[in-house]
Amino acid sequence: VNYDAGNVMDYLDLDPIPDIKKCAAEVRSFCVKDHRNWPKDQDCGPGFGEIDHYRLLEPVAFTGLTMPLAYENIFAPLIPRPAEAEQIDALARRAREFMETVIAGLHSS
């Protein structure tokens, strides 16, 4: 399973945290993005939305598996997407660093 918490929250209107606990044994990769239901129903980059990525990754963090993280969305919600390559690169770095921080935090506890 390639788990997509943003789609679970958006299309199924479910909290992805209890959902991933049901299928964690089947998860082999992640489609990384976040989602907000308020003030606008919108996908966004990790850390900009309502999904707690620490709780999301915890059920699979200690399986011993190497799981690819495919970043589907890196953008901030509510504001126009940047037009300059440097701004997009900065958001990509931010998304990667956010997820690296989450993973490091899980493995240090």
PDB file of C-alpha atoms in Angstrom:
ATOM      1  CA  VAL A   1       0.000   0.000   0.000  1.00  0.00           C
ATOM      2  CA  ASN A   2       1.187   3.512  -0.872  1.00  0.00           C
ATOM      3  CA  TYR A   3      -0.491   5.437   1.957  1.00  0.00           C
ATOM      4  CA  ASP A   4      -1.864   8.901   1.171  1.00  0.00           C
ATOM      5  CA  ALA A   5      -3.104  10.555   4.365  1.00  0.00           C
ATOM      6  CA  GLY A   6      -4.143  13.701   2.493  1.00  0.00           C
ATOM      7  CA  ASN A   7      -6.511  11.733   0.280  1.00  0.00           C
ATOM      8  CA  VAL A   8      -7.903   9.805   3.253  1.00  0.00           C
ATOM      9  CA  MET A   9      -8.713  13.110   4.935  1.00  0.00           C
ATOM     10  CA  ASP A  10      -9.954  14.834   1.775  1.00  0.00           C
ATOM     11  CA  TYR A  11     -11.906  12.219  -0.174  1.00  0.00           C
ATOM     12  CA  LEU A  12     -12.994   9.897   2.627  1.00  0.00           C
ATOM     13  CA  ASP A  13     -13.390  12.619   5.275  1.00  0.00           C
ATOM     14  CA  LEU A  14     -11.607  10.361   7.769  1.00  0.00           C
ATOM     15  CA  ASP A  15      -8.910  11.062  10.308  1.00  0.00           C
ATOM     16  CA  PRO A  16      -5.852   9.310   8.808  1.00  0.00           C
ATOM     17  CA  ILE A  17      -4.329   8.481  12.212  1.00  0.00           C
ATOM     18  CA  PRO A  18      -6.822   5.760  13.239  1.00  0.00           C
ATOM     19  CA  ASP A  19      -7.014   4.692   9.583  1.00  0.00           C
ATOM     20  CA  ILE A  20      -3.294   4.005   9.178  1.00  0.00           C
ATOM     21  CA  LYS A  21      -3.279   1.929  12.353  1.00  0.00           C
ATOM     22  CA  LYS A  22      -5.675  -0.473  10.605  1.00  0.00           C
ATOM     23  CA  CYS A  23      -3.402  -0.995   7.584  1.00  0.00           C
ATOM     24  CA  ALA A  24       0.111  -0.215   8.885  1.00  0.00           C
ATOM     25  CA  ALA A  25       1.280  -3.779   8.251  1.00  0.00           C
ATOM     26  CA  GLU A  26       0.520  -3.316   4.548  1.00  0.00           C
ATOM     27  CA  VAL A  27       2.112   0.141   4.067  1.00  0.00           C
ATOM     28  CA  ARG A  28       5.275   0.163   1.944  1.00  0.00           C
ATOM     29  CA  SER A  29       5.486   3.837   0.884  1.00  0.00           C
ATOM     30  CA  PHE A  30       3.880   7.227   1.411  1.00  0.00           C
ATOM     31  CA  CYS A  31       2.447   9.888  -0.822  1.00  0.00           C
ATOM     32  CA  VAL A  32       3.447  12.916   1.248  1.00  0.00           C
ATOM     33  CA  LYS A  33       1.227  15.941   1.478  1.00  0.00           C
ATOM     34  CA  ASP A  34      -0.964  17.542   4.086  1.00  0.00           C
ATOM     35  CA  HIS A  35      -4.579  18.643   4.015  1.00  0.00           C
ATOM     36  CA  ARG A  36      -6.706  21.364   5.558  1.00  0.00           C
ATOM     37  CA  ASN A  37     -10.467  21.307   5.931  1.00  0.00           C
ATOM     38  CA  TRP A  38     -10.533  24.894   7.209  1.00  0.00           C
ATOM     39  CA  PRO A  39     -10.552  27.739   6.326  1.00  0.00           C
ATOM     40  CA  LYS A  40     -10.546  26.143   2.885  1.00  0.00           C
ATOM     41  CA  ASP A  41     -10.699  22.483   1.832  1.00  0.00           C
ATOM     42  CA  GLN A  42      -7.231  22.228   0.308  1.00  0.00           C
ATOM     43  CA  ASP A  43      -4.192  19.979  -0.051  1.00  0.00           C
ATOM     44  CA  CYS A  44      -0.875  21.528   0.945  1.00  0.00           C
ATOM     45  CA  GLY A  45       2.712  20.708   1.804  1.00  0.00           C
ATOM     46  CA  PRO A  46       3.578  18.654   4.891  1.00  0.00           C
ATOM     47  CA  GLY A  47       3.335  20.662   8.088  1.00  0.00           C
ATOM     48  CA  PHE A  48       0.982  23.261   6.606  1.00  0.00           C
ATOM     49  CA  GLY A  49      -2.185  21.257   7.230  1.00  0.00           C
ATOM     50  CA  GLU A  50      -4.051  19.421   9.947  1.00  0.00           C
ATOM     51  CA  ILE A  51      -2.342  16.006   9.756  1.00  0.00           C
ATOM     52  CA  ASP A  52      -0.051  15.116  12.661  1.00  0.00           C
ATOM     53  CA  HIS A  53       2.844  13.508  10.800  1.00  0.00           C
ATOM     54  CA  TYR A  54       4.426  12.219  14.019  1.00  0.00           C
ATOM     55  CA  ARG A  55       1.305  10.174  14.761  1.00  0.00           C
ATOM     56  CA  LEU A  56       0.942   9.258  11.092  1.00  0.00           C
ATOM     57  CA  LEU A  57       4.414   7.720  10.777  1.00  0.00           C
ATOM     58  CA  GLU A  58       4.650   6.197  14.259  1.00  0.00           C
ATOM     59  CA  PRO A  59       2.798   2.950  13.369  1.00  0.00           C
ATOM     60  CA  VAL A  60       5.382   2.183  10.651  1.00  0.00           C
ATOM     61  CA  ALA A  61       8.490   3.897  12.047  1.00  0.00           C
ATOM     62  CA  PHE A  62       9.970   0.796  13.663  1.00  0.00           C
ATOM     63  CA  THR A  63       9.138  -1.923  11.139  1.00  0.00           C
ATOM     64  CA  GLY A  64      12.695  -2.091   9.807  1.00  0.00           C
ATOM     65  CA  LEU A  65      11.421  -1.360   6.300  1.00  0.00           C
ATOM     66  CA  THR A  66      12.788   1.401   4.095  1.00  0.00           C
ATOM     67  CA  MET A  67       9.780   3.350   2.862  1.00  0.00           C
ATOM     68  CA  PRO A  68       9.924   5.799  -0.023  1.00  0.00           C
ATOM     69  CA  LEU A  69       8.334   9.190   0.560  1.00  0.00           C
ATOM     70  CA  ALA A  70       6.939  10.722  -2.646  1.00  0.00           C
ATOM     71  CA  TYR A  71       6.151  14.410  -2.163  1.00  0.00           C
ATOM     72  CA  GLU A  72       2.917  15.141  -4.012  1.00  0.00           C
ATOM     73  CA  ASN A  73       2.417  18.661  -2.672  1.00  0.00           C
ATOM     74  CA  ILE A  74       4.942  21.080  -1.159  1.00  0.00           C
ATOM     75  CA  PHE A  75       2.945  24.302  -1.395  1.00  0.00           C
ATOM     76  CA  ALA A  76       1.541  26.579   1.306  1.00  0.00           C
ATOM     77  CA  PRO A  77      -2.240  26.725   1.537  1.00  0.00           C
ATOM     78  CA  LEU A  78      -4.404  29.760   0.826  1.00  0.00           C
ATOM     79  CA  ILE A  79      -1.772  31.814  -0.980  1.00  0.00           C
ATOM     80  CA  PRO A  80      -0.831  31.741  -4.681  1.00  0.00           C
ATOM     81  CA  ARG A  81       1.847  29.245  -5.662  1.00  0.00           C
ATOM     82  CA  PRO A  82       5.258  30.795  -6.293  1.00  0.00           C
ATOM     83  CA  ALA A  83       6.335  31.452  -9.853  1.00  0.00           C
ATOM     84  CA  GLU A  84      10.094  31.572  -9.305  1.00  0.00           C
ATOM     85  CA  ALA A  85      12.168  28.373  -9.291  1.00  0.00           C
ATOM     86  CA  GLU A  86      14.066  29.510  -6.195  1.00  0.00           C
ATOM     87  CA  GLN A  87      10.829  29.860  -4.226  1.00  0.00           C
ATOM     88  CA  ILE A  88       9.668  26.411  -5.310  1.00  0.00           C
ATOM     89  CA  ASP A  89      13.064  24.948  -4.382  1.00  0.00           C
ATOM     90  CA  ALA A  90      12.769  26.568  -0.937  1.00  0.00           C
ATOM     91  CA  LEU A  91       9.368  24.937  -0.391  1.00  0.00           C
ATOM     92  CA  ALA A  92      10.768  21.575  -1.513  1.00  0.00           C
ATOM     93  CA  ARG A  93      13.652  21.910   0.968  1.00  0.00           C
ATOM     94  CA  ARG A  94      11.206  22.915   3.698  1.00  0.00           C
ATOM     95  CA  ALA A  95       9.007  19.861   3.023  1.00  0.00           C
ATOM     96  CA  ARG A  96      12.008  17.513   3.072  1.00  0.00           C
ATOM     97  CA  GLU A  97      13.414  19.098   6.240  1.00  0.00           C
ATOM     98  CA  PHE A  98      10.016  18.911   7.953  1.00  0.00           C
ATOM     99  CA  MET A  99       9.722  15.182   7.256  1.00  0.00           C
ATOM    100  CA  GLU A 100      13.366  14.578   8.237  1.00  0.00           C
ATOM    101  CA  THR A 101      12.659  16.322  11.558  1.00  0.00           C
ATOM    102  CA  VAL A 102       9.556  14.192  12.146  1.00  0.00           C
ATOM    103  CA  ILE A 103      11.446  10.974  11.397  1.00  0.00           C
ATOM    104  CA  ALA A 104      14.419  11.985  13.564  1.00  0.00           C
ATOM    105  CA  GLY A 105      12.056  12.875  16.400  1.00  0.00           C
ATOM    106  CA  LEU A 106      10.329   9.512  16.226  1.00  0.00           C
ATOM    107  CA  HIS A 107      13.627   7.640  16.255  1.00  0.00           C
ATOM    108  CA  SER A 108      14.995   9.644  19.191  1.00  0.00           C
ATOM    109  CA  SER A 109      12.094   8.913  21.522  1.00  0.00           C
TER     110      SER A 109
END
